[in-house]
Tab-separated table of C-alpha atoms in Angstrom:
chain	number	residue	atom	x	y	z
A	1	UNK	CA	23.358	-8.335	28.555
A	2	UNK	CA	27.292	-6.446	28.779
A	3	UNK	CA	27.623	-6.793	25.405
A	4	UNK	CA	24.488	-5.525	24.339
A	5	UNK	CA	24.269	-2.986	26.809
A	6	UNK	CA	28.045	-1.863	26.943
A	7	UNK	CA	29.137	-2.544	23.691
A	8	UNK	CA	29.464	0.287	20.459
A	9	UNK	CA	26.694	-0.962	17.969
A	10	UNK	CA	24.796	-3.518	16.924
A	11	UNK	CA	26.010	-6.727	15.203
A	12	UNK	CA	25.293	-8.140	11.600
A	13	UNK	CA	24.793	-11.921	11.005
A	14	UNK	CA	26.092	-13.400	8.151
A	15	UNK	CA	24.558	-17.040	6.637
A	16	UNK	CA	26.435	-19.084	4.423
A	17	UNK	CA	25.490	-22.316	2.683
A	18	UNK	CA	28.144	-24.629	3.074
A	19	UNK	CA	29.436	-25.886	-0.442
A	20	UNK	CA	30.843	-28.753	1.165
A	21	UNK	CA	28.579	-30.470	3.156
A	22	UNK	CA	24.985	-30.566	3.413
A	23	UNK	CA	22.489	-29.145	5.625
A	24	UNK	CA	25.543	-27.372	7.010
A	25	UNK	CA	25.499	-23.615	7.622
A	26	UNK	CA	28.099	-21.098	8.476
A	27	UNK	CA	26.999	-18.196	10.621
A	28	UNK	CA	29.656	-15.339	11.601
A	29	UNK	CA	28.989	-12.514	13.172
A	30	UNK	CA	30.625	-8.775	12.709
A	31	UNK	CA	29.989	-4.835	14.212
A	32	UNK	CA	27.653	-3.672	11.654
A	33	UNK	CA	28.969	-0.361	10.215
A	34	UNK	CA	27.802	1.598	7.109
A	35	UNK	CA	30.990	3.126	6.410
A	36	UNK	CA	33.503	0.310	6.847
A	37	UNK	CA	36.822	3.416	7.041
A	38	UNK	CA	35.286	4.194	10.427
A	39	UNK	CA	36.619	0.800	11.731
A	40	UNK	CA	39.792	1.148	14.178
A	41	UNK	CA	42.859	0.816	11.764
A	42	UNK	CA	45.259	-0.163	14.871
A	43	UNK	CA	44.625	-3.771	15.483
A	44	UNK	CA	44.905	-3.127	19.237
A	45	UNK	CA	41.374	-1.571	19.083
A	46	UNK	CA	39.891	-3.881	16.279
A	47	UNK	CA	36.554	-5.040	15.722
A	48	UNK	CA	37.541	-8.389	15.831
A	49	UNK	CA	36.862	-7.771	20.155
A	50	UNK	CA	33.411	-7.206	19.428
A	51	UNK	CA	31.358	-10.149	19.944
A	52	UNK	CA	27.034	-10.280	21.192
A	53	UNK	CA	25.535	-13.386	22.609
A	54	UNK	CA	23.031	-13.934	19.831
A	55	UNK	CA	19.741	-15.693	19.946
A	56	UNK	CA	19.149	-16.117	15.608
A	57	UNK	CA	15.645	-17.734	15.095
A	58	UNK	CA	15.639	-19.286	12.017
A	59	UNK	CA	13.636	-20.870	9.559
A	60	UNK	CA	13.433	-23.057	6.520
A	61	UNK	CA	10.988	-21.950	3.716
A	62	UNK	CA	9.990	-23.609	0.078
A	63	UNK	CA	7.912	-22.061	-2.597
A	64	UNK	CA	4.418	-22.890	-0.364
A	65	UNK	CA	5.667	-23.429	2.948
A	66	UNK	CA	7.896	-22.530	6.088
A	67	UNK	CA	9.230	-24.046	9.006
A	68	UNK	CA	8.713	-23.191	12.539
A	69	UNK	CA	11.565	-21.349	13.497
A	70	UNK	CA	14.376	-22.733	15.414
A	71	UNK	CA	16.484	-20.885	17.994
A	72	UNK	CA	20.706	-21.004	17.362
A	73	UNK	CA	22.487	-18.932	20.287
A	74	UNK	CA	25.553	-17.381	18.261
A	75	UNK	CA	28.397	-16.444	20.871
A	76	UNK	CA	31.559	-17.103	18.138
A	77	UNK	CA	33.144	-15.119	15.263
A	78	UNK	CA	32.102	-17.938	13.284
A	79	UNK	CA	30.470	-21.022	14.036
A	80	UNK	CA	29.250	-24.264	11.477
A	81	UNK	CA	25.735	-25.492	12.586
A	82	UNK	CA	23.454	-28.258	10.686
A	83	UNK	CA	20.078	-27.556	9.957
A	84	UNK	CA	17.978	-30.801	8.794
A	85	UNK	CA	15.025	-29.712	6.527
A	86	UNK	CA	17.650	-27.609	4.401
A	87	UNK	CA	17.122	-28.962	0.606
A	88	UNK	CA	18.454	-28.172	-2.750
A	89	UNK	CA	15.766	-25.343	-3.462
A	90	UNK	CA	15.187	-24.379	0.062
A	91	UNK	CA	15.885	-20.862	1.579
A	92	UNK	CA	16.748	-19.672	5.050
A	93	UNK	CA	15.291	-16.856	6.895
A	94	UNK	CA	16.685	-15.389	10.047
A	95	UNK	CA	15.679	-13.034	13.057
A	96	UNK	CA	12.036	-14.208	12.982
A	97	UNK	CA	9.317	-11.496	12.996
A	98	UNK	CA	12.938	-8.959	13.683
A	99	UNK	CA	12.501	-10.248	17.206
A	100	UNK	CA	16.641	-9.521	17.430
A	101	UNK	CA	18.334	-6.105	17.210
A	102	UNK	CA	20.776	-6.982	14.475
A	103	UNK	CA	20.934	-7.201	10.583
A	104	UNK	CA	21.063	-10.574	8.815
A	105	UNK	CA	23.290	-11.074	5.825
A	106	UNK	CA	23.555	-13.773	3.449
A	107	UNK	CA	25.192	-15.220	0.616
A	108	UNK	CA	23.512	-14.297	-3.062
A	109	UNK	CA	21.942	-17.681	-3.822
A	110	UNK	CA	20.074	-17.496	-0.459
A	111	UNK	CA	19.193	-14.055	-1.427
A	112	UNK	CA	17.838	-15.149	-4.948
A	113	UNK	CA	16.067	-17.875	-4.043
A	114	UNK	CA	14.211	-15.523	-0.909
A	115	UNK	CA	13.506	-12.472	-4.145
A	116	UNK	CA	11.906	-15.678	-6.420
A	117	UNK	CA	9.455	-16.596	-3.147
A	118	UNK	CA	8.601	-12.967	-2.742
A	119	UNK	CA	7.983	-12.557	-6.917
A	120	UNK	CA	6.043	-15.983	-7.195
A	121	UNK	CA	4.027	-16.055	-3.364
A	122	UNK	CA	5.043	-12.966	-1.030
A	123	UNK	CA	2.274	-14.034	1.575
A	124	UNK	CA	4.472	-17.588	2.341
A	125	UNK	CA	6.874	-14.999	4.588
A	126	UNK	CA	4.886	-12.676	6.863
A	127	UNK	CA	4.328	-9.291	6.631
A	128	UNK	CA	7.246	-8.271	9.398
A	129	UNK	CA	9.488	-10.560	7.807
A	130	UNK	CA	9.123	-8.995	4.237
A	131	UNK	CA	9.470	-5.621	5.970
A	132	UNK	CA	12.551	-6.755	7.281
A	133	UNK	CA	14.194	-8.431	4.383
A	134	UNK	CA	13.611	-4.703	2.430
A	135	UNK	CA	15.285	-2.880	5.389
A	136	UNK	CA	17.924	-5.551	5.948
A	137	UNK	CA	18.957	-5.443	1.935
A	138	UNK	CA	18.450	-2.197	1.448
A	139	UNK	CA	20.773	-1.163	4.715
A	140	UNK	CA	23.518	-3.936	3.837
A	141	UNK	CA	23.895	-2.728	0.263
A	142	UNK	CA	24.421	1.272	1.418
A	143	UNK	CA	26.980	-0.433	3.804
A	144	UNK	CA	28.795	-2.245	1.173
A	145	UNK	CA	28.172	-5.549	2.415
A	146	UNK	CA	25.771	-6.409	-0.524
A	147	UNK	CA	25.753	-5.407	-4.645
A	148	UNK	CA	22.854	-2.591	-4.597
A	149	UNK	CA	20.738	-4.631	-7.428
A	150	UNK	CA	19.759	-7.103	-4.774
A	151	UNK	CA	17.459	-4.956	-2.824
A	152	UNK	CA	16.293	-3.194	-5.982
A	153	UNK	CA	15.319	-6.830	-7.235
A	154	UNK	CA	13.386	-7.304	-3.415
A	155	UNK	CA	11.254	-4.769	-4.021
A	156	UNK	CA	9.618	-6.199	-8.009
A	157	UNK	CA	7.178	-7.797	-6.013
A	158	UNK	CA	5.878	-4.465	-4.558
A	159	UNK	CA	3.067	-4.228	-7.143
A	160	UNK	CA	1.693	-7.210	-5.563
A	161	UNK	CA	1.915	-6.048	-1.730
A	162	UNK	CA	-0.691	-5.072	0.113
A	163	UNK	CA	0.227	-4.556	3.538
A	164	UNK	CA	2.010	-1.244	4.644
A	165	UNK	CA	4.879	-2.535	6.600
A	166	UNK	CA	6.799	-3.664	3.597
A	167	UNK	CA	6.061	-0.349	1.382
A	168	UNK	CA	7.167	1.788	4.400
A	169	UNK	CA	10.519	0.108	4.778
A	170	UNK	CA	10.923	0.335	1.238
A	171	UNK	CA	10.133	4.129	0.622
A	172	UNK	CA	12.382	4.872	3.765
A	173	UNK	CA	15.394	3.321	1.826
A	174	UNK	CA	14.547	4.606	-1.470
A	175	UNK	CA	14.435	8.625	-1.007
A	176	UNK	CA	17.764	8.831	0.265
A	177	UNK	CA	19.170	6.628	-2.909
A	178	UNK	CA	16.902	9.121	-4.738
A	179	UNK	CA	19.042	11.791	-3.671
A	180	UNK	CA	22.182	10.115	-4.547
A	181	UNK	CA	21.152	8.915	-7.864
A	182	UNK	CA	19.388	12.191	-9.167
A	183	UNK	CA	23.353	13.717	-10.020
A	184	UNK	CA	23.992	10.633	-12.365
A	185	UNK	CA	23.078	9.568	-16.406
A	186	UNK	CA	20.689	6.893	-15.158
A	187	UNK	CA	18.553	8.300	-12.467
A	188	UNK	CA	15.859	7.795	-15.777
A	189	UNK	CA	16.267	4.282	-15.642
A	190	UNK	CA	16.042	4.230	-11.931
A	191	UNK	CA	13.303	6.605	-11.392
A	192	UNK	CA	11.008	4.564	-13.988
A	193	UNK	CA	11.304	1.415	-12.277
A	194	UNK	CA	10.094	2.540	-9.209
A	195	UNK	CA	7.390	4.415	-11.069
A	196	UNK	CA	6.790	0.851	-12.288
A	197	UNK	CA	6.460	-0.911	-8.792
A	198	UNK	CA	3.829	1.989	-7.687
A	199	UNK	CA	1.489	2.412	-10.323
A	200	UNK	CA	-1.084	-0.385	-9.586
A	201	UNK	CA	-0.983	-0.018	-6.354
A	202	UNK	CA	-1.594	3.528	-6.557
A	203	UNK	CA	-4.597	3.091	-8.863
A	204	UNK	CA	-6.055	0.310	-6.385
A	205	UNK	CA	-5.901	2.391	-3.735
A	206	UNK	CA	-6.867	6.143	-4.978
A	207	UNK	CA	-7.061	9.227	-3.173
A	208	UNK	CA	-8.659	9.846	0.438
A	209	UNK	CA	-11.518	11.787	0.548
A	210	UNK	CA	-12.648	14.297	3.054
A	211	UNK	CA	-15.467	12.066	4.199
A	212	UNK	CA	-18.630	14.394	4.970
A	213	UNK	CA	-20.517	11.576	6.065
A	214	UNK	CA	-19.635	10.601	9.658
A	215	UNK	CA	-21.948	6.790	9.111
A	216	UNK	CA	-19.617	5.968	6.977
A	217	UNK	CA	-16.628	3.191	8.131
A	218	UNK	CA	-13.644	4.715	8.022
A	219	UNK	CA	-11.120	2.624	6.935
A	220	UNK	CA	-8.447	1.222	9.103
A	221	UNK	CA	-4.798	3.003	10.277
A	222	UNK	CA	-2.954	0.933	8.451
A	223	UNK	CA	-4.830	1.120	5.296
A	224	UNK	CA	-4.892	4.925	5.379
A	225	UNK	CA	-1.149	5.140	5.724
A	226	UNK	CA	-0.215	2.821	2.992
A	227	UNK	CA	-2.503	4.896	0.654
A	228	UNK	CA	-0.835	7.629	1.971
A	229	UNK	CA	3.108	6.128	1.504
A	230	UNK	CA	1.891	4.981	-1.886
A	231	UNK	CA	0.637	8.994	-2.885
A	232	UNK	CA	4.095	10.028	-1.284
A	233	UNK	CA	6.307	7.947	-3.932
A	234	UNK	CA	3.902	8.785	-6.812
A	235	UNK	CA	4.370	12.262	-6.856
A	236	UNK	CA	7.850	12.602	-5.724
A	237	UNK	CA	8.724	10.055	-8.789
A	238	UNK	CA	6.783	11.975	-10.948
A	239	UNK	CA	3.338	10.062	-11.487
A	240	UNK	CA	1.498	12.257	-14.104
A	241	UNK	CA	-2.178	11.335	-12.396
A	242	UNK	CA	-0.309	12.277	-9.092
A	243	UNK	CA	0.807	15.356	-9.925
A	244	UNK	CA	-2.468	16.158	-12.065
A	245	UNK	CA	-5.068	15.587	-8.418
A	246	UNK	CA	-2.406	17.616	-6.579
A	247	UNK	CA	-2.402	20.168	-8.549
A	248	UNK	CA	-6.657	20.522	-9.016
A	249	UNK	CA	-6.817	20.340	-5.008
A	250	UNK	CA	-4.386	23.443	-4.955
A	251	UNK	CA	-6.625	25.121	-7.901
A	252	UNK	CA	-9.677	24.447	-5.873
A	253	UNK	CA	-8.722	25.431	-2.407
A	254	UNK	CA	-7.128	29.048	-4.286
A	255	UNK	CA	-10.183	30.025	-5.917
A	256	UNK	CA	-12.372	28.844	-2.841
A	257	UNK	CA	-10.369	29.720	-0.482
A	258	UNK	CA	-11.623	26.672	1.535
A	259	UNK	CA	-8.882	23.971	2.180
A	260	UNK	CA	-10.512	20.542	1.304
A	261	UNK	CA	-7.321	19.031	0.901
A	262	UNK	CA	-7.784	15.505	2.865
A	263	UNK	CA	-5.581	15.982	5.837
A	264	UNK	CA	-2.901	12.983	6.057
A	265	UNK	CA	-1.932	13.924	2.502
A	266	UNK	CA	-1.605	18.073	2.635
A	267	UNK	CA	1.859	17.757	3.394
A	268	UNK	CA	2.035	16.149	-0.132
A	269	UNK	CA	-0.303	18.144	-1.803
A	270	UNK	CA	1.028	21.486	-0.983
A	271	UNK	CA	4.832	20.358	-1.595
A	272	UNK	CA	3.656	18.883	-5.353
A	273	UNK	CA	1.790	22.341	-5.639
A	274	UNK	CA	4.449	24.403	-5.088
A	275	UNK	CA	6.696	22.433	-7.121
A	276	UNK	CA	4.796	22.012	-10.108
A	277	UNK	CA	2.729	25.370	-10.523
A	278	UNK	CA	3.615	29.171	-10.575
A	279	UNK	CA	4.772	31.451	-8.179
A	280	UNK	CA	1.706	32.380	-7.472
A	281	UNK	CA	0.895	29.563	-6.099
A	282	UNK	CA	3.880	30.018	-3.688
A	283	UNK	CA	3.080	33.591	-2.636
A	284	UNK	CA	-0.697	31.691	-1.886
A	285	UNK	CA	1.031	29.021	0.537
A	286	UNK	CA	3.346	31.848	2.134
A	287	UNK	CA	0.702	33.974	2.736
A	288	UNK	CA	-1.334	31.106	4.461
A	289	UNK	CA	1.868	30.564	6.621
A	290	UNK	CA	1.575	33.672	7.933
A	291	UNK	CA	-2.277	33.832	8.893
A	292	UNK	CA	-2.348	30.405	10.282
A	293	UNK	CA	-2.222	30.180	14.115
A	294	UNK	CA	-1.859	26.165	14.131
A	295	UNK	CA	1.189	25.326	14.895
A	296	UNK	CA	1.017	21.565	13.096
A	297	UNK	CA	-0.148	23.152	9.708
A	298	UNK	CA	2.068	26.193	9.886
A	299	UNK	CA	5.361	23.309	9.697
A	300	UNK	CA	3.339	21.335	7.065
A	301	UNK	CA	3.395	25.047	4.864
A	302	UNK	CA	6.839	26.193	5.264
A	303	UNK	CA	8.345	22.798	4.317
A	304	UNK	CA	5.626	23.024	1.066
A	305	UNK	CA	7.613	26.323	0.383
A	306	UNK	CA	10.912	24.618	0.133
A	307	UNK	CA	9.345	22.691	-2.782
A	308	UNK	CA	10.047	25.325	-5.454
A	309	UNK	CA	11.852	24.727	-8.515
A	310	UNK	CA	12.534	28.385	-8.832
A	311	UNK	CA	15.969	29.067	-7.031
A	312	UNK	CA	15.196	32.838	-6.210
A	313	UNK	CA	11.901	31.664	-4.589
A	314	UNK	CA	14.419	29.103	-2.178
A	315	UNK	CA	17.237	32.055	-1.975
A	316	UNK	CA	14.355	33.966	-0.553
A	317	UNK	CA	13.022	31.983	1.597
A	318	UNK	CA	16.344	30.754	3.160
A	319	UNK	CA	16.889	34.867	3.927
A	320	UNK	CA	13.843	35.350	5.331
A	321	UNK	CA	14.466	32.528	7.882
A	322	UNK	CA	16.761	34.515	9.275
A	323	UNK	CA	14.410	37.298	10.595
A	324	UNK	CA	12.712	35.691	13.700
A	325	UNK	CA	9.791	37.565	13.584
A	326	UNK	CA	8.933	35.830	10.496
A	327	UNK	CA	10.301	32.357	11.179
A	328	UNK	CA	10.682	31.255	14.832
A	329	UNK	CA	14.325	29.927	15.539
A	330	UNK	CA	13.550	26.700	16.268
A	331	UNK	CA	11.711	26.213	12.918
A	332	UNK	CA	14.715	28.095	10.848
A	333	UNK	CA	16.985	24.746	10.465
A	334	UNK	CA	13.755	22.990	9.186
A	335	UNK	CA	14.249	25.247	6.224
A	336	UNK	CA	17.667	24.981	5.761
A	337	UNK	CA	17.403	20.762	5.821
A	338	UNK	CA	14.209	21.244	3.394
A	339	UNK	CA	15.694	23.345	0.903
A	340	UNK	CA	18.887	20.685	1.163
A	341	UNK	CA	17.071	18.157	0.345
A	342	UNK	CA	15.160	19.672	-2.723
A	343	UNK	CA	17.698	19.231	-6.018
A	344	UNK	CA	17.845	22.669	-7.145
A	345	UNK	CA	18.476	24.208	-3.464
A	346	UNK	CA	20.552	21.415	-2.550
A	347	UNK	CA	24.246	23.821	-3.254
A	348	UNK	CA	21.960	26.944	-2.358
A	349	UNK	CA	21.268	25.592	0.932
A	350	UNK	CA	25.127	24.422	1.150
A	351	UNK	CA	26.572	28.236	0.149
A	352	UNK	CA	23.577	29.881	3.074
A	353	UNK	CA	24.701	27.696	5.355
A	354	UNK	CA	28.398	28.511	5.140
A	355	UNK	CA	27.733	32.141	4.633
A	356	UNK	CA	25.474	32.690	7.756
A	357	UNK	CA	27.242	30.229	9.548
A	358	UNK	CA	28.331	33.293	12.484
A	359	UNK	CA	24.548	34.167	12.405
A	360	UNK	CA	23.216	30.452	12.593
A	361	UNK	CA	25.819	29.446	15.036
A	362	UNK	CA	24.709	32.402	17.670
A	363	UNK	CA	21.536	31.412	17.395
């Protein structure tokens, strides 16, 4: 266990077809690293000392079936091994289930051949295993070690999925590529797509209800948070429907002044809100801040406030987390990330910080 337990890191596993011979693999294994300038330049200190003893389970899939996995203990930089059942349109899976703690590469006709199983019959790999290919591709690309249309060209197949696993390891990659992308000329093109992967499921699945009626099943965990990931990515991409219920809950809980905003999705409700209606609607959520005394739905309000479009709303709000008696310390960086991570306070948030940096920094 030294070199898992002592060792910088985690590996990454790379699987090659051999051109050359059949049923012949090549598997090599690296330091996994998303920013590959990080590595030691002097050669003294190199990755090439890392090495893991690495049990890969692997398996051999077709479009309607897969093997039982095998076990291959990797302990070289690179090492040839022959696997039998490996035929012309066959494609490799490794790290079973994500039994292992490392990433698994590999080379772009595997990864084509794995994207047409997934498009044609997703339910011939498991649900952990297509949660794992998402994370794997989606990881590799932002490290370099993959073109980034490969995991974009995973996830076509999302319409189809039903299990949550999958969708939460592919909204966990996609809002921070969000945030990269929404600075270039074809965020559009980018922002559509996804639209495109969401919509049926997001029409299948609807909006929870505050369920008054205690005979009634609930429905499972898992269903209730993929419902709720699926609500998340419609309204940040900009669903019109999304946008449309968020904005009638708001409407309904300001002129009754009783919240019946389901509660796993108020976070999202009151950040759409905010985002998409008047200031009013903003004074309405600070105010509530303010008289609250519960601690979880206070949080769940002042990140909603960061949600403005209107810069002088953010500017505010970032100043007024600097008075303690109105936002505790511990909560004042919360507002400072939130606003960061909302397009128009992203530089606003940037100039605060440097600006009250003395202030920030003594507290």
């Amino acid at each position: 266990m030294d070199q898992w337990t002592l060792q910088m890191g985690y590996p990454v596993i790379t699987i090659l077809g051999n051109e050359t011979t059949d049923n012949v693999i090549v598997i090599s294994q690296e330091r996994f690293v998303y920013d590959s300038d990080a590595k030691p330049k002097d050669p003294a200190l190199g990755d090439s000392s890392y090495l893991w003893q690495i049990p890969l389970t692997i398996a051999v899939g077709n479009t309607s079936h897969i093997s039982s996995e095998a076990i291959i203990w990797v302990s070289n930089k690179s090492e040839h091994h022959r696997i039998p059942a490996l035929e012309e349109a066959s494609w490799l899976l490794g790290n079973i289930n994500q039994t292992g703690y490392f990433r698994v590469n590999y080379d772009i006709r595997n990864w084509r051949l794995l994207i047409n199983q997934l498009t044609r019959n997703h339910e011939v790999i498991s649900v952990s295993n297509r949660a794992g290919l998402i994370d794997d591709a989606f990881n590799l690309a932002r490290a370099g070690y993959l073109p980034q249309n490969i995991p974009l060209e995973i996830i076509r197949y999302l319409s189809e999925e039903k299990d949550f696993l999958p969708w939460h390891a592919a909204s966990r990659a996609l809002y921070p590529l969000d945030k990269l992308l929404d600075r270039t000329e074809s965020y559009n093109i980018f922002n559509e797509y996804i639209l495109r992967q969401v919509a049926s499921m997001y029409l299948k699945l609807g909006w929870p209800t505050n369920n008054l009626n205690k005979s009634l099943v609930q429905a499972s965990y898992q269903h209730e948070e993929l419902r709720r990931e699926v609500i998340m990515l419609a309204c940040s991409f900009g669903n019109k429907h999304c946008h449309q219920q968020a904005a009638t809950l708001i409407s309904d809980w300001i002129s009754s002044n009783r919240n019946r905003i389901p509660l796993n999705v108020r976070d999202i409700v009151y950040c759409t809100g905010v985002s998409l209606m008047d200031e009013d609607v903003w004074e309405f959520i600070w105010m509530k801040f303010h008289s609250t005394t519960a601690v979880s739905e206070k949080k769940i309000l002042l990140e909603a406030l960061t949600c403005s479009d209107d810069r002088n709303l953010l500017n505010r709000l970032l100043n007024l987390s600097l008075n303690s008696e109105v936002v505790l310390d511990q909560d004042a960086i919360d507002v400072i990330i939130h606003v960061a991570r909302n397009p128009h306070g992203r530089d606003l948030a940037w100039k605060f910080f440097r600006e009250k940096w003395k202030i920030l920094n003594a507290r």
